[in-house]
PDB file of C-alpha atoms and ligand atoms in Angstrom:
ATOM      1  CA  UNK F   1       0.000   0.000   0.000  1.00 59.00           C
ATOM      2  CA  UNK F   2       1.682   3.658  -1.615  1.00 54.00           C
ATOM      3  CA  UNK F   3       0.129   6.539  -0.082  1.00 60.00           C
ATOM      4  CA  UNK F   4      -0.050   9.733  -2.851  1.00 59.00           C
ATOM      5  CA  UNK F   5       2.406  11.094  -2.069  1.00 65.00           C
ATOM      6  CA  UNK F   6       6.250  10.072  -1.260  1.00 66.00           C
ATOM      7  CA  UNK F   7       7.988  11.883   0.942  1.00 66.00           C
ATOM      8  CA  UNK F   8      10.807  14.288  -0.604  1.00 68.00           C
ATOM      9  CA  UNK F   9      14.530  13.574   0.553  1.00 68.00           C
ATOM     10  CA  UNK F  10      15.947  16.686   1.712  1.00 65.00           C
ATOM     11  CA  UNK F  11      19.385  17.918  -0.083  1.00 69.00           C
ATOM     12  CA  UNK F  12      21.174  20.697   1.906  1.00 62.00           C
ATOM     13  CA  UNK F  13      24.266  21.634   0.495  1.00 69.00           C
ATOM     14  CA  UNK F  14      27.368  22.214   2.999  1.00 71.00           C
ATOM     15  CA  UNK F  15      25.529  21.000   5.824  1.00 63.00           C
ATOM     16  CA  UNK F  16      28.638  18.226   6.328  1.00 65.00           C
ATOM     17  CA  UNK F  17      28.986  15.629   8.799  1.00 65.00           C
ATOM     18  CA  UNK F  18      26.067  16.161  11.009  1.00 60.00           C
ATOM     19  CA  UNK F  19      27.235  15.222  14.527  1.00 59.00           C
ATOM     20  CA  UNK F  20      25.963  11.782  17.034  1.00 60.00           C
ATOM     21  CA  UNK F  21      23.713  12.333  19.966  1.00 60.00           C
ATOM     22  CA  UNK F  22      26.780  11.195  22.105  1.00 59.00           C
ATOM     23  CA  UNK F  23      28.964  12.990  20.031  1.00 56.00           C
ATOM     24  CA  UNK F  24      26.798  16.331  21.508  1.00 55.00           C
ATOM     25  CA  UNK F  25      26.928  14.793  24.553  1.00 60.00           C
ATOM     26  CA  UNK F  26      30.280  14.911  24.965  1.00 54.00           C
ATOM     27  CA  UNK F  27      31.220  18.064  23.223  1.00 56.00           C
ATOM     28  CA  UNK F  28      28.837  19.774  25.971  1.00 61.00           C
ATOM     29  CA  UNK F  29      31.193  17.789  28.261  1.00 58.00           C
ATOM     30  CA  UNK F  30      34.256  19.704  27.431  1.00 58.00           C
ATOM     31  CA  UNK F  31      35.327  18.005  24.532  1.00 53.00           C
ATOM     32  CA  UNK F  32      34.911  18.404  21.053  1.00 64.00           C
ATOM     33  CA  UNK F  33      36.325  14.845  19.796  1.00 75.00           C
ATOM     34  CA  UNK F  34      35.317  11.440  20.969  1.00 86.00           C
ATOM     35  CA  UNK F  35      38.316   9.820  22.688  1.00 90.00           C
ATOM     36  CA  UNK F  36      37.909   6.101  22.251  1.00 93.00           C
ATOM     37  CA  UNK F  37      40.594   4.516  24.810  1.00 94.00           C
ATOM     38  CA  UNK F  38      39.133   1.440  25.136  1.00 94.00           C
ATOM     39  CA  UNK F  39      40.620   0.818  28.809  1.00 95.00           C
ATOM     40  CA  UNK F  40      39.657  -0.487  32.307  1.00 96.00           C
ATOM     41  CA  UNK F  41      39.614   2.073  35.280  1.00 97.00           C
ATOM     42  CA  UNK F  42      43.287   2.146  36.176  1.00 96.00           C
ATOM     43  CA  UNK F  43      42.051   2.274  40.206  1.00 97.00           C
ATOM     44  CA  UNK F  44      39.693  -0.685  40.732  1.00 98.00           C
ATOM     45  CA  UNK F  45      39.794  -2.411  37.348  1.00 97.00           C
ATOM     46  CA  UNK F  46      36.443  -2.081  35.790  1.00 97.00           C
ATOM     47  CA  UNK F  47      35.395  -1.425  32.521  1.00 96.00           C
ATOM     48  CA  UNK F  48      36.922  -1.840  30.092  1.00 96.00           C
ATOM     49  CA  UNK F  49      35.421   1.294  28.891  1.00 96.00           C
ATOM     50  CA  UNK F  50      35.284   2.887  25.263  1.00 95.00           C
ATOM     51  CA  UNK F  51      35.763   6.470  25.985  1.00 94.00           C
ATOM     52  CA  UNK F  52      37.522   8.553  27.990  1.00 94.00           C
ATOM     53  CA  UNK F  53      34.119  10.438  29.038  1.00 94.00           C
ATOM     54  CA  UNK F  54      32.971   6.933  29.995  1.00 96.00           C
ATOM     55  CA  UNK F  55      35.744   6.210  32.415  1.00 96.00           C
ATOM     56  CA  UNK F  56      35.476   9.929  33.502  1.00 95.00           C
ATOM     57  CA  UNK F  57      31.627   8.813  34.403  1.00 96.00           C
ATOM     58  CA  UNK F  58      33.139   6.203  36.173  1.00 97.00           C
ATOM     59  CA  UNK F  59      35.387   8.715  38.189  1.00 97.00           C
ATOM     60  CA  UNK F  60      32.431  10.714  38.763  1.00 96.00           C
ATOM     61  CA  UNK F  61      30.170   7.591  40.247  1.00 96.00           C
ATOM     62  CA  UNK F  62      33.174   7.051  42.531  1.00 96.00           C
ATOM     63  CA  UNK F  63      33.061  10.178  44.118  1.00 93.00           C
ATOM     64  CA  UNK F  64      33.002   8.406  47.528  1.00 96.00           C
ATOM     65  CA  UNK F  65      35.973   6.366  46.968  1.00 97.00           C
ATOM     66  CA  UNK F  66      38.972   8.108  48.354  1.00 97.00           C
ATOM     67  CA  UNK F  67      41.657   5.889  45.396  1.00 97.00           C
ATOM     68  CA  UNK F  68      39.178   7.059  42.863  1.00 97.00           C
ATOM     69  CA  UNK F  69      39.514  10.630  44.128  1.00 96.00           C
ATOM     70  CA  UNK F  70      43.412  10.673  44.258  1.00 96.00           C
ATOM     71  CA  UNK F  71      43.641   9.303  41.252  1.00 96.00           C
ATOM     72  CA  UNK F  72      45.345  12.234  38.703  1.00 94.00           C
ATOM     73  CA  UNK F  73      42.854  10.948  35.778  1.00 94.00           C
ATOM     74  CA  UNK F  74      44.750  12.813  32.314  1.00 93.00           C
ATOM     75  CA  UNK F  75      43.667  11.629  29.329  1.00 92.00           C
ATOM     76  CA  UNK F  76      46.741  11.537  28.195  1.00 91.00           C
ATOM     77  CA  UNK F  77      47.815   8.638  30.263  1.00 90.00           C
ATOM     78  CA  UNK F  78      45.495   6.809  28.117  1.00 88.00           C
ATOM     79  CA  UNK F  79      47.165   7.552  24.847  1.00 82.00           C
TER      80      UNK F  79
HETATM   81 ZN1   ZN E 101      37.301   2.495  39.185  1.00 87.84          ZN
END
């Protein structure tokens, strides 16, 4: 079953590379990149996690745990 009409695909030039959800997400977060590190939380061993923002998460859910807290997270430890 067609109804009358289809709908139109929409051609904007120069619109490029239209940005992810998480992509927003995380450039609201401080960063404008996504920085895949693939890695397990260097204090307690979980993850492993994709993303630096995702083991920062994990930083942030620890904020009770003293280790977690002391730990100097860089991201650049993680490339
Ligand atoms: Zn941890």
């Amino acid at each position: 079953m067609s109804d009358a009409t289809d709908l139109e695909t929409l051609d904007i030039p120069d619109l490029g590379d239209v940005p992810s959800p998480q992509a927003c997400r995380e450039e609201r977060d401080g960063r404008k990149t996504t920085n895949h590190i693939n890695s397990k939380c260097p204090v307690c061993g979980a993850g492993p996690y994709n993303t630096f923002a995702k083991l920062r998460g994990h930083f942030g859910n620890m904020s009770d745990d003293t280790p977690h807290q002391n730990y100097d997270l860089r991201l650049e430890a993680f490339q």
